[in-house]
CSV table of C-alpha atoms in Angstrom, one decimal:
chain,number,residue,atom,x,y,z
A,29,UNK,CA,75.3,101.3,124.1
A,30,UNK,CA,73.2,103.6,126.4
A,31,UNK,CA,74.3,106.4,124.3
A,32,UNK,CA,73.1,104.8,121.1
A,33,UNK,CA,69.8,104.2,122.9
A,34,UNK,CA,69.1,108.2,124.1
A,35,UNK,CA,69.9,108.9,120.7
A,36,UNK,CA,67.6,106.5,119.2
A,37,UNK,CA,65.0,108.0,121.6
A,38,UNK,CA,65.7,111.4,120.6
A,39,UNK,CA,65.7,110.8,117.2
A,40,UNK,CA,62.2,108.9,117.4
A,41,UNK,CA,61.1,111.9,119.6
A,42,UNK,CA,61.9,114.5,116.9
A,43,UNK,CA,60.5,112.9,114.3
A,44,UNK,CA,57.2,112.2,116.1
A,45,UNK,CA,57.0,116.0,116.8
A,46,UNK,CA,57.7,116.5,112.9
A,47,UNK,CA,54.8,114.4,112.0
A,48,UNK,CA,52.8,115.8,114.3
A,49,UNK,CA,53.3,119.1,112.6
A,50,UNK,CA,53.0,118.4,109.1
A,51,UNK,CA,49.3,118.6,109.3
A,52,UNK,CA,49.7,122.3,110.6
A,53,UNK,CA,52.0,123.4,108.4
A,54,UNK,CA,50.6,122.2,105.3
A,55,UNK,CA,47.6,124.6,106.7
A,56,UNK,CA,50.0,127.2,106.7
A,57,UNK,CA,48.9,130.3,108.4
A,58,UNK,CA,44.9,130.4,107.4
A,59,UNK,CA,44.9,127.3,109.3
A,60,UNK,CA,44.9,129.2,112.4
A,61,UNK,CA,42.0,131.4,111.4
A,62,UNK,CA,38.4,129.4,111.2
A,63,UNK,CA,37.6,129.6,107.7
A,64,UNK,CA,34.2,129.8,105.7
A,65,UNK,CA,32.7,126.3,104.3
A,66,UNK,CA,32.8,128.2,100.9
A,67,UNK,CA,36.7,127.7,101.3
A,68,UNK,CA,36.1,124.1,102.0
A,69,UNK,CA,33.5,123.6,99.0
A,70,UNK,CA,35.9,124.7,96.3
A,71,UNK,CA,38.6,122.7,97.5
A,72,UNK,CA,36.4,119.5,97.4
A,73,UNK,CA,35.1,120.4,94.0
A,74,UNK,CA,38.8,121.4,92.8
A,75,UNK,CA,40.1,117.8,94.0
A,76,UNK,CA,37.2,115.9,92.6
A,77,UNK,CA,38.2,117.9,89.0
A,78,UNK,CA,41.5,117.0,89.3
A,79,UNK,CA,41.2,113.4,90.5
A,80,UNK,CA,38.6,112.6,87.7
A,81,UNK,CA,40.9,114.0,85.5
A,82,UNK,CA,43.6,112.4,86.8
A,83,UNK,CA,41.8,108.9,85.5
A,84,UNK,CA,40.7,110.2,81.6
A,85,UNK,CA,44.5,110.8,81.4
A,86,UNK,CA,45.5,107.1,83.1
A,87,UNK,CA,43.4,105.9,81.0
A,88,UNK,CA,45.1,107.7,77.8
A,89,UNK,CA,47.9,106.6,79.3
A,90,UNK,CA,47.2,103.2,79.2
A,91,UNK,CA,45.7,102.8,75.9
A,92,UNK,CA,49.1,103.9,74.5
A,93,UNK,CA,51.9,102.1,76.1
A,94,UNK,CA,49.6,98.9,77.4
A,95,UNK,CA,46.6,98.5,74.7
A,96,UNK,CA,48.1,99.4,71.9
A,97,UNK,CA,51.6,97.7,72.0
A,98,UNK,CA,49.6,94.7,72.5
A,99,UNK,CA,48.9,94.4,68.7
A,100,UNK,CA,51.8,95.7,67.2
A,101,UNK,CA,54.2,93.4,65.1
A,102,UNK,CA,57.9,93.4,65.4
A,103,UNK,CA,58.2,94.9,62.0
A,104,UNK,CA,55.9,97.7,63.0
A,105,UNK,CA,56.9,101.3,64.1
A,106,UNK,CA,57.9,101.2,67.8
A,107,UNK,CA,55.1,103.2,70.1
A,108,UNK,CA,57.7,105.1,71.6
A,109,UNK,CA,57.9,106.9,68.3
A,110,UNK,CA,57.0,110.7,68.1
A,111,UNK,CA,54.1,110.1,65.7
A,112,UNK,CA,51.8,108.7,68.4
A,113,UNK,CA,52.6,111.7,70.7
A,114,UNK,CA,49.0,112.3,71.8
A,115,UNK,CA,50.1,115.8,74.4
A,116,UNK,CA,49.9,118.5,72.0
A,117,UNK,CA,50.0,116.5,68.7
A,118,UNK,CA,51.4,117.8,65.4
A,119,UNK,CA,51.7,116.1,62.2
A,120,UNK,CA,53.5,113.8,61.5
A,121,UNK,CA,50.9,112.6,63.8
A,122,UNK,CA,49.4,108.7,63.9
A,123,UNK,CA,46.3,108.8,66.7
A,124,UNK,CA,45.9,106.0,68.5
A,125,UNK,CA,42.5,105.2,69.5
A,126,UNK,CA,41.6,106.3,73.3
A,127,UNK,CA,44.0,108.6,73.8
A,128,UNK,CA,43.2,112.0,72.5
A,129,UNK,CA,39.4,111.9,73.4
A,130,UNK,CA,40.1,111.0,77.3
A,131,UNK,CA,43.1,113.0,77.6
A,132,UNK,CA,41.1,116.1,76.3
A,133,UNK,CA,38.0,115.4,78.6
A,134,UNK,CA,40.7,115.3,81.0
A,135,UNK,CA,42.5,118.3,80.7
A,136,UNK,CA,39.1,120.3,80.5
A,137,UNK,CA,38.4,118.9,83.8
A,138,UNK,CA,41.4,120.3,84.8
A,139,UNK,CA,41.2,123.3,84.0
A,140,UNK,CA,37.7,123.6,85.9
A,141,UNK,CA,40.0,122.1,88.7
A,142,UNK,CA,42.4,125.0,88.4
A,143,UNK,CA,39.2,127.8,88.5
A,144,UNK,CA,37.6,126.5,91.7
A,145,UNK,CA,41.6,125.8,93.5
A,146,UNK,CA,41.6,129.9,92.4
A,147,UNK,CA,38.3,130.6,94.3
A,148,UNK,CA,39.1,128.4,97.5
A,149,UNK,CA,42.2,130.6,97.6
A,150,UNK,CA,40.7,134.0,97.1
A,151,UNK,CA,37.7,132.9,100.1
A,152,UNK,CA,40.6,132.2,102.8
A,153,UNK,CA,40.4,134.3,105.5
A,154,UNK,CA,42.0,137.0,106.1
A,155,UNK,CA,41.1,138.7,102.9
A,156,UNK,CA,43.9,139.3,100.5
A,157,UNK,CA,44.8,142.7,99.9
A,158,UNK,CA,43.0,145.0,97.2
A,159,UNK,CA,45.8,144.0,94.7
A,160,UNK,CA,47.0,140.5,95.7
A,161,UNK,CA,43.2,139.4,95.4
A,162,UNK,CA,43.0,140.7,91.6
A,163,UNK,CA,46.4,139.2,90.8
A,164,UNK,CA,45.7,135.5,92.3
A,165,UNK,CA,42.3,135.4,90.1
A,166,UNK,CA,44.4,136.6,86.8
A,167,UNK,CA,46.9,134.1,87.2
A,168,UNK,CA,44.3,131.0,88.0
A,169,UNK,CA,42.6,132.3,85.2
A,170,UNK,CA,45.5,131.9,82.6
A,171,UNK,CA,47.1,128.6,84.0
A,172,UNK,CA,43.2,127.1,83.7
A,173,UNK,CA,43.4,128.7,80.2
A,174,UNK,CA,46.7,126.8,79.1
A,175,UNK,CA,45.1,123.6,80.6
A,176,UNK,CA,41.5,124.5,78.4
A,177,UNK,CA,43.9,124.6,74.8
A,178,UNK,CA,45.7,121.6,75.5
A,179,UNK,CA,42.5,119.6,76.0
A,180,UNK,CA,40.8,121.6,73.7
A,181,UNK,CA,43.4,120.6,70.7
A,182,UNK,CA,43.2,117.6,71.9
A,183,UNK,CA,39.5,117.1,71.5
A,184,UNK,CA,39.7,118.7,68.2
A,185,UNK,CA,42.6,115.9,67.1
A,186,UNK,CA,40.6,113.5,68.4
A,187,UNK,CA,37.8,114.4,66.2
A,188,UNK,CA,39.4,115.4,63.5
A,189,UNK,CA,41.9,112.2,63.1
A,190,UNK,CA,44.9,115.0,62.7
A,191,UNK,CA,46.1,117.7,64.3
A,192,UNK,CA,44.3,121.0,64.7
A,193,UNK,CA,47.3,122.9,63.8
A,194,UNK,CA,48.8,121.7,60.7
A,195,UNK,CA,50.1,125.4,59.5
A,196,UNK,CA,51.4,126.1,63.3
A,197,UNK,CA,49.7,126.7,66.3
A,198,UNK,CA,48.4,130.5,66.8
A,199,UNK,CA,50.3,133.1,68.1
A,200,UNK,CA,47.7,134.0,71.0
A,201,UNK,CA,47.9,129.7,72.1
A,202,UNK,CA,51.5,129.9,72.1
A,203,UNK,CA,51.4,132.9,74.4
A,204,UNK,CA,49.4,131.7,77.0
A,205,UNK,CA,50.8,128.1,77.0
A,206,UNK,CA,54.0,130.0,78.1
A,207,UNK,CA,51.7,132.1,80.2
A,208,UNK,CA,50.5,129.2,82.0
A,209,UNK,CA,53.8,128.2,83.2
A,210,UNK,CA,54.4,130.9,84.8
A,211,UNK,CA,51.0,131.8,86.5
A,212,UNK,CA,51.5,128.4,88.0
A,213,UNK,CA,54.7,129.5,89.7
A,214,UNK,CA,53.3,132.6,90.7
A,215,UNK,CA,50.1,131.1,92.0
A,216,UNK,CA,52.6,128.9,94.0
A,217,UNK,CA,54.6,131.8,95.8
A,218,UNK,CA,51.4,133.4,96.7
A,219,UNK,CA,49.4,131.2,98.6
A,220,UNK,CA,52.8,129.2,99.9
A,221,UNK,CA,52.5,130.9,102.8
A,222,UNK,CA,48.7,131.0,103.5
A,223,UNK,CA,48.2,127.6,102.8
A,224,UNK,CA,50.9,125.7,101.5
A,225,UNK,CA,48.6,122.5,100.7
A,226,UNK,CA,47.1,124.6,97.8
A,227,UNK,CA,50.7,125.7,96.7
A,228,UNK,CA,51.7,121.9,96.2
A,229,UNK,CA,48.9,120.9,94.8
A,230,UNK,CA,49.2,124.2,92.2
A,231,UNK,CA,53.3,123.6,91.7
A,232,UNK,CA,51.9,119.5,91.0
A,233,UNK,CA,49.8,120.6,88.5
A,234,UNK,CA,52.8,122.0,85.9
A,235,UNK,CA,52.9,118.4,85.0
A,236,UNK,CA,50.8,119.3,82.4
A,237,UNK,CA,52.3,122.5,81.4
A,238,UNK,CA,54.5,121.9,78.5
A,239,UNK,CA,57.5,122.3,80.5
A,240,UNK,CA,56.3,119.4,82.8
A,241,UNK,CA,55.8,117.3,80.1
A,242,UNK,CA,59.3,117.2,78.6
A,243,UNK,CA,60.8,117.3,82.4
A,244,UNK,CA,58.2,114.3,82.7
A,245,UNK,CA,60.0,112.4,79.5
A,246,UNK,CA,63.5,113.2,79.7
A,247,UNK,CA,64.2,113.0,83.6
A,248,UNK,CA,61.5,111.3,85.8
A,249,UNK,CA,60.3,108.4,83.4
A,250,UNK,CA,63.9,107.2,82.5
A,251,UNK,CA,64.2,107.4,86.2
A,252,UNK,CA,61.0,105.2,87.2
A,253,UNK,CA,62.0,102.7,84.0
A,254,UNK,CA,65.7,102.8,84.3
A,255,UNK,CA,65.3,103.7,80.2
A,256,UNK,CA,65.5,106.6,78.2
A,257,UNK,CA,64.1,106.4,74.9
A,258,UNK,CA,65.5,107.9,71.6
A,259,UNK,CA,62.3,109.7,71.4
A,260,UNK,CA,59.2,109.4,73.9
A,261,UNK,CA,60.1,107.1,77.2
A,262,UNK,CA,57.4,104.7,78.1
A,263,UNK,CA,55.2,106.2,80.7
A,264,UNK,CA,55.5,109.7,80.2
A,265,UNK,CA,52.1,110.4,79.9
A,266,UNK,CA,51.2,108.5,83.0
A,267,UNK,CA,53.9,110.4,85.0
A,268,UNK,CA,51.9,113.6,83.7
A,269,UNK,CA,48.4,112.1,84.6
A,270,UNK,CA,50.2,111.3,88.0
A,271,UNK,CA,50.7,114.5,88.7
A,272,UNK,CA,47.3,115.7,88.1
A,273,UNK,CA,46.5,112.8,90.9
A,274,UNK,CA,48.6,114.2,93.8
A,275,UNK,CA,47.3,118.0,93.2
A,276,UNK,CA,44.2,116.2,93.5
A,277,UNK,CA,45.0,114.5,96.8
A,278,UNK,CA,46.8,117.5,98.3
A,279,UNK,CA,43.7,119.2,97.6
A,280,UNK,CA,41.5,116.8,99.9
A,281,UNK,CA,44.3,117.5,102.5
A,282,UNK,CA,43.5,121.2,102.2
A,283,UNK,CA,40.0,120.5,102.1
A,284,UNK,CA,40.6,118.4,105.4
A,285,UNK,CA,42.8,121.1,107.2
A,286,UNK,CA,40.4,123.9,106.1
A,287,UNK,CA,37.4,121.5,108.3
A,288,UNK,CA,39.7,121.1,110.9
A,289,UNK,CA,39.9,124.8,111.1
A,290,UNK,CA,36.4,125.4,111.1
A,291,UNK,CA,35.9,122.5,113.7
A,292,UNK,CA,38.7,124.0,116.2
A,293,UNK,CA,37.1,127.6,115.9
A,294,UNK,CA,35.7,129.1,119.2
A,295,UNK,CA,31.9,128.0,119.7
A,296,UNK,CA,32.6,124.6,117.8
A,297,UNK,CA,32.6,126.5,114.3
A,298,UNK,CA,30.3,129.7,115.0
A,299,UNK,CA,30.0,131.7,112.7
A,300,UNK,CA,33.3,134.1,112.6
A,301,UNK,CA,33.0,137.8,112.4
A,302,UNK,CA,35.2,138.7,108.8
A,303,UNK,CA,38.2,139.9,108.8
């Protein structure tokens, strides 16, 4: 019994210590270096993006697998058919109302999300190296531009009543929707090690990458509604506009752990010579 109870101890000890850490090494190793309130600005305004945009698509979300089952008769086509597929539509397509506009506005927001997350990582101190710093901005720049089509097609649907690429989407869209992908995984190796509260919230955000969206459908909403549907599983979209929501949130972390290494500088934040 007494060696049950130092274990227990032990155990409770460790974990304590773990928790202790996680703050530091979510910081990764910029938290150690006091960083410029720029840093701290764009990681504010990047979680504010991403949390508002996280709500446009909840509220998509809701208007297709809450609102709009509502009225439907038994005799009428189930919702989890492909035709009211509102992410990246394509005819056959049905819209149904308050999902393409908010989703749109939403993924537009993200997108701006994506740019400033891009500029809070290339104002960490220490500078990035003449070509890492280049690299980083091209490969924000092309996952915010994946995020821009799919809300930009979307808005377009929206206005429209059909999809904006009956004939096939172009060439150029195709390309840097697969582009997006994987800038977002690149984006996530590079500043895992800087900061690895911006990598999260960067690998989070491929739940609205096309790949995310099928992973999304086939594997994490049949898991959260013990159902898998013979064509679009209830809640996919609001898994995908979750996701959205935690990049926002582990954004506010790095905001947080980005202050806290500002407040812990020497001279209570004085200025810090660059490096």
């Amino acid at each position: 019994m007494s060696e049950f109870a130092t274990d227990l101890r032990q155990l409770r000890a460790s974990s304590w210590t773990a928790l202790k850490s996680t703050p530091r090494w979510l910081g990764g190793t910029s938290a150690a270096t006091p960083q410029s309130w720029v840093a701290v600005i764009f990681a504010s305004g990047a979680a504010l993006f991403f949390l508002a945009s996280c709500w446009f698509q909840l509220s998509a979300a809701h208007a297709r697998w809450i609102t709009f089952p509502a009225g439907l008769d038994p005799s009428d086509l189930s919702v989890e058919d492909h035709l009211y597929d509102y992410y990246l539509a394509s005819e056959p397509f049905v819209m149904i109302p308050g999902t393409s506009l908010p989703f749109g506005i939403g993924m537009l927001l993200q997108a701006a999300g994506v740019v400033l997350l891009t500029m809070c990582l290339l104002s960490l101190r220490p500078r990035q190296s003449f070509r890492r710093g280049p690299l980083q901005l091209i490969l924000g720049l092309l996952l915010s531009a994946s995020c821009a089509i799919i809300g930009y097609e979307s808005l377009l649907t929206s206005r429209n009543g059909t999809p904006p690429h009956e004939s096939g989407r172009t060439a150029l869209a195709d390309t840097l929707l697969t582009l997006g992908f994987f800038a977002a995984i690149g984006l996530c190796l590079l500043c895992a090690r800087r900061c690895p509260a911006l990598s999260l919230a960067v690998f989070f955000a491929l739940g609205t990458n096309v790949h995310g969206y099928i992973f999304a459908c086939y594997i994490v909403a049949p898991l959260l509604t013990f159902y898998s549907s013979h064509d679009t599983t209830p809640g996919t979209e609001t898994v995908v506009a979750l996701s959205t929501g935690l990049s926002g949130l582990l954004l506010l972390v790095a905001a947080w752990l980005l202050v806290r290494s500002k407040s812990n500088s020497p001279a209570g934040g004085a200025r810090q010579p660059e490096n």
